Amino acid sequence: MTDQTTPDIIYTKVDEAPELASASLLPIIQRFASAAGVSVGTRDISLAGRILAAFPESLTDDQKQSDDLAWLGELVKTPEANVIKLPNISASVPQLVAAINELQGQGYAIPDYPESPSSDAEKDARARYDAIKGSAVNPVLREGNSDRRAAKAVKAFAQANPHRMGDWTADSKTRVASMSSGDFRSNEVSATLPGAATAKIVHVAADGTETVLKDGVSYPAGTVVDATFMSAKALDAFLESEIAKTKEEGTLFSLHMKATMMKVSDPIIFGHAVKAFLAPVFDQFGDRMKALGVNPNSGLGDLLARVKGEADIMAAIDACMADRPPLYMVDSDRGITNLHVPSDVIIDASMPALIRAGGKGWGPDGKEHDANCVIPDNSYAPVYDETIKYFKETGKLDPATAGTVQNIGLMAQKAEEYGSHPTTFEIPADGTVKMILDDGTVLHQHSVEAGDIWRSASARKAPIEDWVNLAIDRQRAEGCEAIFWLDATRAHDAELIKYVTPVLEAKGVADKFKIMAPREATRATLETIRRGENSIAITGNVLRDYLTDLFPILELATSAKMLSIVKLMQGGGLFETGAGGSAPKHVQQLMEENHLRWDSLGEFCALGESFKFLADAKGNAKARVLGEAVEAATQGILDHGRSPGRKVGQPDNRDSHYWFARYWAEALAAQSDAADLAAEFAPVAKALADGEEAIVSELAAVRGKPADLGGYYHADPAKVAAVMRPSATLNAIIG
């Protein structure tokens, strides 16, 4: 730990819409918390903040940024941790470059992002930037396993006010396409280490030349260590075939990846798709485009920007696109396709949205169409494939009567694929990749070809056992169906099952749980919630991510309203405020119309849990009263329809914060067990009620006009505060 003073609760500074909302909500939280002697401080894990922290020698003393992520990484390993973690940007290269350019324009003398580093200085800068991109935050903070579920008030509201679901028909052409061989799923091998070990990863070329890809990878005893690869040739053949099939079927071509979290492997796969879609153009102009700086991994948008002055290349692209199937669109009004930016289409959000819409995606013509959902690796594609097949057979789900799916996710200590970035490599030449332990044992090896994507992932014994015990606790508390989503025919899952079954048997609860492969578990769970019953999905790290978007989007219309508790293994608490990304479209709307439609319900849910956790950890009875009053305020937001509207002219995020503060104050003023809190907040509640007309009017007055934030990735705090706190009446009451 550093010598920084640690507040009772850390509220993370992040990016985009959640950070804008914080400028309005955090002053309210801090004012109310102070009444219970609770300090609420911030630490900066935003993309811009992480960039600045990485280059202190390039900055003036006034510009220097502390490495708050590293500081938090130490805090979460202690019992004192109480962190409310908002969604942050998991940056793709285009986002990273855009943030760098903005910071440079603001006078920060940080280096450019070197696409092809040659000098030592460029290689050093590239290494620092590579540590920032992708999911750099979550693996550091998640020193515990995940307990995600819909808060009871949120679920009850969703059932009483069901959202619209698209109609599914048996003749829908929408389908999932995935590789049947040559992918990560089919090439996976796995082993559990009997003792602690250190490994190196070596590439042996066909001529015998050995290259150490990674050295000194250490594992404690009991670690499950996987290795696998995706064949570049098999991937290219698959993509070529699916492009042709999509055109023949008359559907949209859509690629669904995770190029943010899987920051090494998935951008490469994305690049293969861009190259496959424009294959005739690359065949004819590949060398020229490379000289222009084209890297297909950066997406079609970057490619078009680099070749826009080359008339013959642009003509070839137009001709190729006219001959291809139409692309699934991110923004059809602006011509942003599925292949434009690798971080624009993230599978755990894009697939549930398409499924909720009845299998429809937006085409370049601005209309909805069936789609071919291309998910190259077959490890988790069966979940979406089975969901689509199920709804074709049974019709759409009814949110008014559907049960709920909770999730217990194995994610502590960089578990599974999401922790594999340092051990993922694009293979430079034909040969063999070996994973060799320090005693000389070859743990895993694969024959590979140039361009193949090889990776190793691991899951440690302590997090696995903690995950199983957390599942037992949750099943006991809920008393409902509980399924371990593990496939005995998959190498990695087979090793996990060897941990799961002995623990269940030793605790006498084996009859309370099922172990099912993801495809079968998907159908069983859908049938359960269609009956109005509940289920607990106990999954690995990637399925945790996928399912905690899929089921909430079907049940609640969004995953941003989920209660997400990380019980840290050393006794602290991490309270995540739901998924949903950082909502760049929300920021765009605010900048154009001064309307922020971000819904802070996830923050409300996390805040209540954080206060109650603090009450138990520090014996602060007032903190528990605050937490229970937060729950009452959240219920008030839902019951009275105080969530933000989508369009300018409707109440927005700032209005919802006013109502949250008012309901919170009213709940505290009504307290009979905390007279001093009641006395303090009675006049606050009265002032908020008496000031309703003025506050609502002041909030409405600013909307409909452009808003100046002073930056996108690195906004000006004073300008943001002026935009997000425009009510003088409310500000005077809150202080």
PDB file of N, CA, C and O in Angstrom, residues 73-115:
ATOM      1  N   GLY A  73      -5.006  -1.878  -6.666  1.00  0.00           N
ATOM      2  CA  GLY A  73      -4.646  -3.290  -6.762  1.00  0.00           C
ATOM      3  C   GLY A  73      -4.103  -3.839  -5.462  1.00  0.00           C
ATOM      4  O   GLY A  73      -4.288  -5.022  -5.148  1.00  0.00           O
ATOM      5  N   GLU A  74      -3.430  -2.976  -4.691  1.00  0.00           N
ATOM      6  CA  GLU A  74      -2.950  -3.387  -3.368  1.00  0.00           C
ATOM      7  C   GLU A  74      -4.077  -3.335  -2.344  1.00  0.00           C
ATOM      8  O   GLU A  74      -4.201  -4.201  -1.483  1.00  0.00           O
ATOM      9  N   LEU A  75      -4.925  -2.319  -2.437  1.00  0.00           N
ATOM     10  CA  LEU A  75      -6.027  -2.176  -1.478  1.00  0.00           C
ATOM     11  C   LEU A  75      -6.959  -3.381  -1.509  1.00  0.00           C
ATOM     12  O   LEU A  75      -7.409  -3.854  -0.455  1.00  0.00           O
ATOM     13  N   VAL A  76      -7.287  -3.895  -2.698  1.00  0.00           N
ATOM     14  CA  VAL A  76      -8.258  -4.984  -2.784  1.00  0.00           C
ATOM     15  C   VAL A  76      -7.715  -6.297  -2.222  1.00  0.00           C
ATOM     16  O   VAL A  76      -8.467  -7.265  -2.089  1.00  0.00           O
ATOM     17  N   LYS A  77      -6.456  -6.313  -1.871  1.00  0.00           N
ATOM     18  CA  LYS A  77      -5.879  -7.501  -1.225  1.00  0.00           C
ATOM     19  C   LYS A  77      -5.904  -7.379   0.292  1.00  0.00           C
ATOM     20  O   LYS A  77      -5.274  -8.171   1.001  1.00  0.00           O
ATOM     21  N   THR A  78      -6.640  -6.381   0.796  1.00  0.00           N
ATOM     22  CA  THR A  78      -6.728  -6.172   2.238  1.00  0.00           C
ATOM     23  C   THR A  78      -8.178  -6.215   2.692  1.00  0.00           C
ATOM     24  O   THR A  78      -9.103  -5.967   1.907  1.00  0.00           O
ATOM     25  N   PRO A  79      -8.416  -6.501   3.991  1.00  0.00           N
ATOM     26  CA  PRO A  79      -9.797  -6.528   4.512  1.00  0.00           C
ATOM     27  C   PRO A  79     -10.451  -5.152   4.513  1.00  0.00           C
ATOM     28  O   PRO A  79     -11.671  -5.049   4.617  1.00  0.00           O
ATOM     29  N   GLU A  80      -9.648  -4.074   4.418  1.00  0.00           N
ATOM     30  CA  GLU A  80     -10.191  -2.715   4.488  1.00  0.00           C
ATOM     31  C   GLU A  80     -10.845  -2.255   3.190  1.00  0.00           C
ATOM     32  O   GLU A  80     -11.491  -1.199   3.148  1.00  0.00           O
ATOM     33  N   ALA A  81     -10.684  -3.002   2.119  1.00  0.00           N
ATOM     34  CA  ALA A  81     -11.164  -2.544   0.815  1.00  0.00           C
ATOM     35  C   ALA A  81     -12.688  -2.417   0.796  1.00  0.00           C
ATOM     36  O   ALA A  81     -13.407  -3.330   1.193  1.00  0.00           O
ATOM     37  N   ASN A  82     -13.165  -1.277   0.331  1.00  0.00           N
ATOM     38  CA  ASN A  82     -14.590  -1.045   0.077  1.00  0.00           C
ATOM     39  C   ASN A  82     -14.636  -0.133  -1.147  1.00  0.00           C
ATOM     40  O   ASN A  82     -14.538   1.088  -1.028  1.00  0.00           O
ATOM     41  N   VAL A  83     -14.745  -0.745  -2.315  1.00  0.00           N
ATOM     42  CA  VAL A  83     -14.588  -0.028  -3.580  1.00  0.00           C
ATOM     43  C   VAL A  83     -15.866  -0.137  -4.400  1.00  0.00           C
ATOM     44  O   VAL A  83     -16.378  -1.234  -4.633  1.00  0.00           O
ATOM     45  N   ILE A  84     -16.391   1.020  -4.823  1.00  0.00           N
ATOM     46  CA  ILE A  84     -17.496   1.055  -5.778  1.00  0.00           C
ATOM     47  C   ILE A  84     -16.879   1.288  -7.147  1.00  0.00           C
ATOM     48  O   ILE A  84     -16.314   2.353  -7.419  1.00  0.00           O
ATOM     49  N   LYS A  85     -16.956   0.264  -7.998  1.00  0.00           N
ATOM     50  CA  LYS A  85     -16.262   0.304  -9.290  1.00  0.00           C
ATOM     51  C   LYS A  85     -17.252   0.497 -10.426  1.00  0.00           C
ATOM     52  O   LYS A  85     -18.090  -0.350 -10.693  1.00  0.00           O
ATOM     53  N   LEU A  86     -17.162   1.651 -11.083  1.00  0.00           N
ATOM     54  CA  LEU A  86     -18.021   1.954 -12.221  1.00  0.00           C
ATOM     55  C   LEU A  86     -17.414   1.395 -13.506  1.00  0.00           C
ATOM     56  O   LEU A  86     -16.217   1.124 -13.562  1.00  0.00           O
ATOM     57  N   PRO A  87     -18.219   1.238 -14.563  1.00  0.00           N
ATOM     58  CA  PRO A  87     -17.677   0.715 -15.826  1.00  0.00           C
ATOM     59  C   PRO A  87     -16.650   1.676 -16.418  1.00  0.00           C
ATOM     60  O   PRO A  87     -16.872   2.883 -16.479  1.00  0.00           O
ATOM     61  N   ASN A  88     -15.518   1.128 -16.831  1.00  0.00           N
ATOM     62  CA  ASN A  88     -14.466   1.942 -17.445  1.00  0.00           C
ATOM     63  C   ASN A  88     -14.200   1.457 -18.862  1.00  0.00           C
ATOM     64  O   ASN A  88     -14.601   0.356 -19.246  1.00  0.00           O
ATOM     65  N   ILE A  89     -13.517   2.268 -19.636  1.00  0.00           N
ATOM     66  CA  ILE A  89     -13.167   1.880 -21.002  1.00  0.00           C
ATOM     67  C   ILE A  89     -12.121   0.771 -20.971  1.00  0.00           C
ATOM     68  O   ILE A  89     -11.081   0.891 -20.327  1.00  0.00           O
ATOM     69  N   SER A  90     -12.418  -0.332 -21.672  1.00  0.00           N
ATOM     70  CA  SER A  90     -11.406  -1.345 -21.977  1.00  0.00           C
ATOM     71  C   SER A  90     -10.941  -1.032 -23.393  1.00  0.00           C
ATOM     72  O   SER A  90     -11.568  -1.438 -24.367  1.00  0.00           O
ATOM     73  N   ALA A  91      -9.869  -0.290 -23.515  1.00  0.00           N
ATOM     74  CA  ALA A  91      -9.565   0.401 -24.766  1.00  0.00           C
ATOM     75  C   ALA A  91      -9.045  -0.513 -25.862  1.00  0.00           C
ATOM     76  O   ALA A  91      -8.148  -1.320 -25.644  1.00  0.00           O
ATOM     77  N   SER A  92      -9.624  -0.329 -27.050  1.00  0.00           N
ATOM     78  CA  SER A  92      -9.041  -0.867 -28.267  1.00  0.00           C
ATOM     79  C   SER A  92      -7.961   0.104 -28.731  1.00  0.00           C
ATOM     80  O   SER A  92      -7.843   1.219 -28.219  1.00  0.00           O
ATOM     81  N   VAL A  93      -7.161  -0.301 -29.711  1.00  0.00           N
ATOM     82  CA  VAL A  93      -6.097   0.575 -30.205  1.00  0.00           C
ATOM     83  C   VAL A  93      -6.656   1.893 -30.736  1.00  0.00           C
ATOM     84  O   VAL A  93      -6.125   2.966 -30.413  1.00  0.00           O
ATOM     85  N   PRO A  94      -7.739   1.902 -31.544  1.00  0.00           N
ATOM     86  CA  PRO A  94      -8.267   3.196 -31.989  1.00  0.00           C
ATOM     87  C   PRO A  94      -8.684   4.115 -30.843  1.00  0.00           C
ATOM     88  O   PRO A  94      -8.454   5.324 -30.893  1.00  0.00           O
ATOM     89  N   GLN A  95      -9.285   3.557 -29.788  1.00  0.00           N
ATOM     90  CA  GLN A  95      -9.655   4.382 -28.642  1.00  0.00           C
ATOM     91  C   GLN A  95      -8.408   4.907 -27.928  1.00  0.00           C
ATOM     92  O   GLN A  95      -8.360   6.067 -27.511  1.00  0.00           O
ATOM     93  N   LEU A  96      -7.421   4.044 -27.774  1.00  0.00           N
ATOM     94  CA  LEU A  96      -6.180   4.437 -27.111  1.00  0.00           C
ATOM     95  C   LEU A  96      -5.506   5.576 -27.870  1.00  0.00           C
ATOM     96  O   LEU A  96      -5.089   6.583 -27.278  1.00  0.00           O
ATOM     97  N   VAL A  97      -5.422   5.441 -29.184  1.00  0.00           N
ATOM     98  CA  VAL A  97      -4.795   6.474 -30.015  1.00  0.00           C
ATOM     99  C   VAL A  97      -5.585   7.784 -29.920  1.00  0.00           C
ATOM    100  O   VAL A  97      -5.002   8.871 -29.819  1.00  0.00           O
ATOM    101  N   ALA A  98      -6.906   7.694 -29.941  1.00  0.00           N
ATOM    102  CA  ALA A  98      -7.730   8.898 -29.835  1.00  0.00           C
ATOM    103  C   ALA A  98      -7.501   9.605 -28.499  1.00  0.00           C
ATOM    104  O   ALA A  98      -7.419  10.842 -28.440  1.00  0.00           O
ATOM    105  N   ALA A  99      -7.388   8.836 -27.417  1.00  0.00           N
ATOM    106  CA  ALA A  99      -7.142   9.426 -26.103  1.00  0.00           C
ATOM    107  C   ALA A  99      -5.762  10.079 -26.048  1.00  0.00           C
ATOM    108  O   ALA A  99      -5.599  11.168 -25.474  1.00  0.00           O
ATOM    109  N   ILE A 100      -4.773   9.426 -26.635  1.00  0.00           N
ATOM    110  CA  ILE A 100      -3.418   9.994 -26.679  1.00  0.00           C
ATOM    111  C   ILE A 100      -3.427  11.317 -27.438  1.00  0.00           C
ATOM    112  O   ILE A 100      -2.862  12.320 -26.983  1.00  0.00           O
ATOM    113  N   ASN A 101      -4.091  11.333 -28.593  1.00  0.00           N
ATOM    114  CA  ASN A 101      -4.148  12.555 -29.394  1.00  0.00           C
ATOM    115  C   ASN A 101      -4.816  13.693 -28.628  1.00  0.00           C
ATOM    116  O   ASN A 101      -4.383  14.844 -28.687  1.00  0.00           O
ATOM    117  N   GLU A 102      -5.896  13.372 -27.902  1.00  0.00           N
ATOM    118  CA  GLU A 102      -6.583  14.411 -27.134  1.00  0.00           C
ATOM    119  C   GLU A 102      -5.690  14.972 -26.040  1.00  0.00           C
ATOM    120  O   GLU A 102      -5.608  16.195 -25.849  1.00  0.00           O
ATOM    121  N   LEU A 103      -5.003  14.093 -25.327  1.00  0.00           N
ATOM    122  CA  LEU A 103      -4.111  14.542 -24.256  1.00  0.00           C
ATOM    123  C   LEU A 103      -2.964  15.380 -24.810  1.00  0.00           C
ATOM    124  O   LEU A 103      -2.596  16.409 -24.222  1.00  0.00           O
ATOM    125  N   GLN A 104      -2.407  14.969 -25.932  1.00  0.00           N
ATOM    126  CA  GLN A 104      -1.339  15.760 -26.551  1.00  0.00           C
ATOM    127  C   GLN A 104      -1.849  17.141 -26.929  1.00  0.00           C
ATOM    128  O   GLN A 104      -1.160  18.144 -26.740  1.00  0.00           O
ATOM    129  N   GLY A 105      -3.080  17.204 -27.444  1.00  0.00           N
ATOM    130  CA  GLY A 105      -3.678  18.483 -27.810  1.00  0.00           C
ATOM    131  C   GLY A 105      -3.932  19.381 -26.614  1.00  0.00           C
ATOM    132  O   GLY A 105      -4.030  20.610 -26.749  1.00  0.00           O
ATOM    133  N   GLN A 106      -4.024  18.775 -25.424  1.00  0.00           N
ATOM    134  CA  GLN A 106      -4.228  19.548 -24.197  1.00  0.00           C
ATOM    135  C   GLN A 106      -2.908  19.952 -23.543  1.00  0.00           C
ATOM    136  O   GLN A 106      -2.897  20.535 -22.463  1.00  0.00           O
ATOM    137  N   GLY A 107      -1.789  19.599 -24.203  1.00  0.00           N
ATOM    138  CA  GLY A 107      -0.489  20.023 -23.698  1.00  0.00           C
ATOM    139  C   GLY A 107       0.277  18.988 -22.903  1.00  0.00           C
ATOM    140  O   GLY A 107       1.292  19.310 -22.271  1.00  0.00           O
ATOM    141  N   TYR A 108      -0.163  17.754 -22.931  1.00  0.00           N
ATOM    142  CA  TYR A 108       0.562  16.680 -22.243  1.00  0.00           C
ATOM    143  C   TYR A 108       1.552  16.050 -23.232  1.00  0.00           C
ATOM    144  O   TYR A 108       1.145  15.503 -24.263  1.00  0.00           O
ATOM    145  N   ALA A 109       2.834  16.112 -22.921  1.00  0.00           N
ATOM    146  CA  ALA A 109       3.882  15.716 -23.874  1.00  0.00           C
ATOM    147  C   ALA A 109       4.155  14.212 -23.837  1.00  0.00           C
ATOM    148  O   ALA A 109       5.302  13.772 -23.758  1.00  0.00           O
ATOM    149  N   ILE A 110       3.105  13.427 -23.897  1.00  0.00           N
ATOM    150  CA  ILE A 110       3.261  11.971 -23.920  1.00  0.00           C
ATOM    151  C   ILE A 110       3.618  11.516 -25.332  1.00  0.00           C
ATOM    152  O   ILE A 110       3.298  12.198 -26.312  1.00  0.00           O
ATOM    153  N   PRO A 111       4.279  10.376 -25.464  1.00  0.00           N
ATOM    154  CA  PRO A 111       4.687   9.919 -26.804  1.00  0.00           C
ATOM    155  C   PRO A 111       3.502   9.392 -27.607  1.00  0.00           C
ATOM    156  O   PRO A 111       2.465   9.029 -27.061  1.00  0.00           O
ATOM    157  N   ASP A 112       3.677   9.376 -28.936  1.00  0.00           N
ATOM    158  CA  ASP A 112       2.705   8.737 -29.814  1.00  0.00           C
ATOM    159  C   ASP A 112       2.658   7.241 -29.538  1.00  0.00           C
ATOM    160  O   ASP A 112       3.602   6.668 -28.981  1.00  0.00           O
ATOM    161  N   TYR A 113       1.554   6.613 -29.952  1.00  0.00           N
ATOM    162  CA  TYR A 113       1.465   5.149 -29.892  1.00  0.00           C
ATOM    163  C   TYR A 113       2.205   4.583 -31.108  1.00  0.00           C
ATOM    164  O   TYR A 113       1.777   4.817 -32.244  1.00  0.00           O
ATOM    165  N   PRO A 114       3.304   3.880 -30.904  1.00  0.00           N
ATOM    166  CA  PRO A 114       4.070   3.384 -32.053  1.00  0.00           C
ATOM    167  C   PRO A 114       3.468   2.093 -32.619  1.00  0.00           C
ATOM    168  O   PRO A 114       3.452   1.060 -31.950  1.00  0.00           O
ATOM    169  N   GLU A 115       2.955   2.183 -33.854  1.00  0.00           N
ATOM    170  CA  GLU A 115       2.378   0.998 -34.507  1.00  0.00           C
ATOM    171  C   GLU A 115       3.443  -0.068 -34.742  1.00  0.00           C
ATOM    172  O   GLU A 115       3.212  -1.254 -34.541  1.00  0.00           O
TER     173      GLU A 115
END
